[in-house]
Amino acid sequence: QVQLVESGGGLVQAGGSLRLSCAASGRTFSNSAMAWFRQAPGKEREFVSSISWSASTYYANSVKGRFTISRDSAKNTVYLQMNSLKPEDTAVYYCAASAFGATIAERDFGYWGQGTQVIVSS
């Protein structure tokens, strides 16, 4: 059974940093795109960042320059380093994995974690 388990969320002041981790089990995703999405209260889930099988990275404009996605294929794990956090970054962050090697489309991600809460106080 495939599982994606996120960790690293929490409460942080504006300007602070957090590092999210997503550990996958049940199958290897070394040839797959992995991504982070987020959903703020009352809003739809939105794309944050993705990393392809070849480590090409993609970011939403709202996080570009502040967030960095990376992966450790040996550990089947993807990370999201979040710096210069803003109150508008407050959301539940979801890890996702795709059967495609490179994509940012939510519909292409068939595996999802349960989410981890990030709260940024002003």
PDB file of C-alpha atoms in Angstrom:
ATOM      1  CA  GLN A   1       0.000   0.000   0.000  1.00  0.00           C
ATOM      2  CA  VAL A   2       1.394   3.361  -1.027  1.00  0.00           C
ATOM      3  CA  GLN A   3       1.671   5.969   1.705  1.00  0.00           C
ATOM      4  CA  LEU A   4       2.912   9.534   1.733  1.00  0.00           C
ATOM      5  CA  VAL A   5       3.531  10.922   5.190  1.00  0.00           C
ATOM      6  CA  GLU A   6       4.224  14.618   5.687  1.00  0.00           C
ATOM      7  CA  SER A   7       5.941  16.134   8.695  1.00  0.00           C
ATOM      8  CA  GLY A   8       7.508  19.406   9.758  1.00  0.00           C
ATOM      9  CA  GLY A   9       4.505  21.687   9.901  1.00  0.00           C
ATOM     10  CA  GLY A  10       3.824  23.967  12.818  1.00  0.00           C
ATOM     11  CA  LEU A  11       3.429  27.515  14.037  1.00  0.00           C
ATOM     12  CA  VAL A  12       6.009  30.094  13.055  1.00  0.00           C
ATOM     13  CA  GLN A  13       6.255  33.865  13.086  1.00  0.00           C
ATOM     14  CA  ALA A  14       6.282  35.848   9.882  1.00  0.00           C
ATOM     15  CA  GLY A  15       9.770  35.911   8.431  1.00  0.00           C
ATOM     16  CA  GLY A  16      10.607  32.526   9.897  1.00  0.00           C
ATOM     17  CA  SER A  17      11.370  29.203   8.266  1.00  0.00           C
ATOM     18  CA  LEU A  18      10.058  25.664   8.238  1.00  0.00           C
ATOM     19  CA  ARG A  19      11.141  22.521   6.458  1.00  0.00           C
ATOM     20  CA  LEU A  20       8.498  20.052   5.398  1.00  0.00           C
ATOM     21  CA  SER A  21       9.315  16.432   4.680  1.00  0.00           C
ATOM     22  CA  CYS A  22       7.316  13.800   2.829  1.00  0.00           C
ATOM     23  CA  ALA A  23       8.337  10.177   3.166  1.00  0.00           C
ATOM     24  CA  ALA A  24       6.904   7.736   0.651  1.00  0.00           C
ATOM     25  CA  SER A  25       6.500   4.030   1.180  1.00  0.00           C
ATOM     26  CA  GLY A  26       4.950   1.154  -0.699  1.00  0.00           C
ATOM     27  CA  ARG A  27       6.662   1.929  -3.996  1.00  0.00           C
ATOM     28  CA  THR A  28       9.560   3.933  -5.272  1.00  0.00           C
ATOM     29  CA  PHE A  29       8.952   7.355  -6.836  1.00  0.00           C
ATOM     30  CA  SER A  30      12.456   7.960  -8.148  1.00  0.00           C
ATOM     31  CA  ASN A  31      11.108   8.146 -11.712  1.00  0.00           C
ATOM     32  CA  SER A  32       8.100  10.250 -10.777  1.00  0.00           C
ATOM     33  CA  ALA A  33       7.282  13.875 -10.237  1.00  0.00           C
ATOM     34  CA  MET A  34       6.574  14.803  -6.646  1.00  0.00           C
ATOM     35  CA  ALA A  35       4.979  17.994  -5.495  1.00  0.00           C
ATOM     36  CA  TRP A  36       3.581  20.139  -2.733  1.00  0.00           C
ATOM     37  CA  PHE A  37       0.141  21.663  -2.817  1.00  0.00           C
ATOM     38  CA  ARG A  38      -1.597  23.712  -0.144  1.00  0.00           C
ATOM     39  CA  GLN A  39      -5.103  24.596   0.882  1.00  0.00           C
ATOM     40  CA  ALA A  40      -5.894  27.641   2.955  1.00  0.00           C
ATOM     41  CA  PRO A  41      -9.155  27.936   4.908  1.00  0.00           C
ATOM     42  CA  GLY A  42     -12.042  28.692   2.582  1.00  0.00           C
ATOM     43  CA  LYS A  43      -9.906  28.364  -0.535  1.00  0.00           C
ATOM     44  CA  GLU A  44      -9.275  25.706  -3.125  1.00  0.00           C
ATOM     45  CA  ARG A  45      -6.149  23.614  -3.072  1.00  0.00           C
ATOM     46  CA  GLU A  46      -3.353  25.214  -5.077  1.00  0.00           C
ATOM     47  CA  PHE A  47      -0.014  24.190  -6.540  1.00  0.00           C
ATOM     48  CA  VAL A  48       3.079  25.234  -4.594  1.00  0.00           C
ATOM     49  CA  SER A  49       6.033  23.403  -6.112  1.00  0.00           C
ATOM     50  CA  SER A  50       7.025  20.244  -7.919  1.00  0.00           C
ATOM     51  CA  ILE A  51      10.204  18.385  -8.742  1.00  0.00           C
ATOM     52  CA  SER A  52      10.615  16.080 -11.706  1.00  0.00           C
ATOM     53  CA  TRP A  53      12.329  12.727 -11.835  1.00  0.00           C
ATOM     54  CA  SER A  54      15.434  14.541 -13.116  1.00  0.00           C
ATOM     55  CA  ALA A  55      15.273  17.161 -10.341  1.00  0.00           C
ATOM     56  CA  SER A  56      13.896  19.984 -12.461  1.00  0.00           C
ATOM     57  CA  THR A  57      11.935  22.278 -10.190  1.00  0.00           C
ATOM     58  CA  TYR A  58       8.811  24.371 -10.627  1.00  0.00           C
ATOM     59  CA  TYR A  59       7.287  26.960  -8.312  1.00  0.00           C
ATOM     60  CA  ALA A  60       4.150  28.998  -7.986  1.00  0.00           C
ATOM     61  CA  ASN A  61       4.882  32.694  -8.416  1.00  0.00           C
ATOM     62  CA  SER A  62       3.744  33.351  -4.872  1.00  0.00           C
ATOM     63  CA  VAL A  63       6.553  31.250  -3.381  1.00  0.00           C
ATOM     64  CA  LYS A  64       9.310  31.665  -5.946  1.00  0.00           C
ATOM     65  CA  GLY A  65      12.526  32.815  -4.319  1.00  0.00           C
ATOM     66  CA  ARG A  66      11.341  31.841  -0.838  1.00  0.00           C
ATOM     67  CA  PHE A  67      10.627  28.101  -1.081  1.00  0.00           C
ATOM     68  CA  THR A  68      12.952  25.361  -2.279  1.00  0.00           C
ATOM     69  CA  ILE A  69      11.893  21.845  -3.186  1.00  0.00           C
ATOM     70  CA  SER A  70      14.336  18.963  -3.180  1.00  0.00           C
ATOM     71  CA  ARG A  71      14.296  15.204  -3.151  1.00  0.00           C
ATOM     72  CA  ASP A  72      16.369  12.324  -1.876  1.00  0.00           C
ATOM     73  CA  SER A  73      15.501   9.440  -4.167  1.00  0.00           C
ATOM     74  CA  ALA A  74      17.482   6.987  -2.075  1.00  0.00           C
ATOM     75  CA  LYS A  75      15.211   7.811   0.862  1.00  0.00           C
ATOM     76  CA  ASN A  76      12.088   8.141  -1.319  1.00  0.00           C
ATOM     77  CA  THR A  77      11.582  11.521   0.328  1.00  0.00           C
ATOM     78  CA  VAL A  78      10.798  15.029  -0.878  1.00  0.00           C
ATOM     79  CA  TYR A  79      11.377  18.227   1.074  1.00  0.00           C
ATOM     80  CA  LEU A  80      10.084  21.770   1.008  1.00  0.00           C
ATOM     81  CA  GLN A  81      12.276  24.401   2.610  1.00  0.00           C
ATOM     82  CA  MET A  82      10.151  27.452   3.326  1.00  0.00           C
ATOM     83  CA  ASN A  83      11.896  30.719   4.166  1.00  0.00           C
ATOM     84  CA  SER A  84      10.633  34.259   4.694  1.00  0.00           C
ATOM     85  CA  LEU A  85       7.223  32.894   5.569  1.00  0.00           C
ATOM     86  CA  LYS A  86       4.226  35.195   5.351  1.00  0.00           C
ATOM     87  CA  PRO A  87       0.803  34.966   7.016  1.00  0.00           C
ATOM     88  CA  GLU A  88      -0.676  34.211   3.591  1.00  0.00           C
ATOM     89  CA  ASP A  89       1.376  31.000   3.524  1.00  0.00           C
ATOM     90  CA  THR A  90      -0.874  29.627   6.261  1.00  0.00           C
ATOM     91  CA  ALA A  91      -2.475  26.448   4.941  1.00  0.00           C
ATOM     92  CA  VAL A  92      -2.526  22.689   5.095  1.00  0.00           C
ATOM     93  CA  TYR A  93       0.345  21.486   2.942  1.00  0.00           C
ATOM     94  CA  TYR A  94      -0.073  18.262   1.000  1.00  0.00           C
ATOM     95  CA  CYS A  95       2.582  16.091  -0.554  1.00  0.00           C
ATOM     96  CA  ALA A  96       1.706  14.369  -3.808  1.00  0.00           C
ATOM     97  CA  ALA A  97       3.289  11.897  -6.207  1.00  0.00           C
ATOM     98  CA  SER A  98       2.571  11.348  -9.865  1.00  0.00           C
ATOM     99  CA  ALA A  99       2.868   8.527 -12.344  1.00  0.00           C
ATOM    100  CA  PHE A 100       4.377  11.101 -14.720  1.00  0.00           C
ATOM    101  CA  GLY A 101       8.002  12.070 -14.649  1.00  0.00           C
ATOM    102  CA  ALA A 102       7.387  15.799 -14.777  1.00  0.00           C
ATOM    103  CA  THR A 103       4.155  17.675 -14.226  1.00  0.00           C
ATOM    104  CA  ILE A 104       2.572  20.463 -12.200  1.00  0.00           C
ATOM    105  CA  ALA A 105      -1.063  19.603 -12.934  1.00  0.00           C
ATOM    106  CA  GLU A 106      -3.000  18.524  -9.873  1.00  0.00           C
ATOM    107  CA  ARG A 107      -4.977  16.002 -11.931  1.00  0.00           C
ATOM    108  CA  ASP A 108      -1.724  14.148 -12.707  1.00  0.00           C
ATOM    109  CA  PHE A 109      -0.989  13.391  -9.064  1.00  0.00           C
ATOM    110  CA  GLY A 110      -2.638  10.185  -7.947  1.00  0.00           C
ATOM    111  CA  TYR A 111      -1.006   9.724  -4.577  1.00  0.00           C
ATOM    112  CA  TRP A 112      -1.574  12.138  -1.716  1.00  0.00           C
ATOM    113  CA  GLY A 113      -0.519  12.518   1.885  1.00  0.00           C
ATOM    114  CA  GLN A 114      -2.809  13.468   4.723  1.00  0.00           C
ATOM    115  CA  GLY A 115      -1.436  17.000   4.993  1.00  0.00           C
ATOM    116  CA  THR A 116       0.491  18.987   7.560  1.00  0.00           C
ATOM    117  CA  GLN A 117      -0.658  22.313   8.996  1.00  0.00           C
ATOM    118  CA  VAL A 118       1.474  25.417   8.642  1.00  0.00           C
ATOM    119  CA  ILE A 119       0.438  28.533  10.531  1.00  0.00           C
ATOM    120  CA  VAL A 120       2.330  31.779  10.086  1.00  0.00           C
ATOM    121  CA  SER A 121       1.549  34.439  12.646  1.00  0.00           C
ATOM    122  CA  SER A 122       1.947  38.140  11.939  1.00  0.00           C
TER     123      SER A 122
END
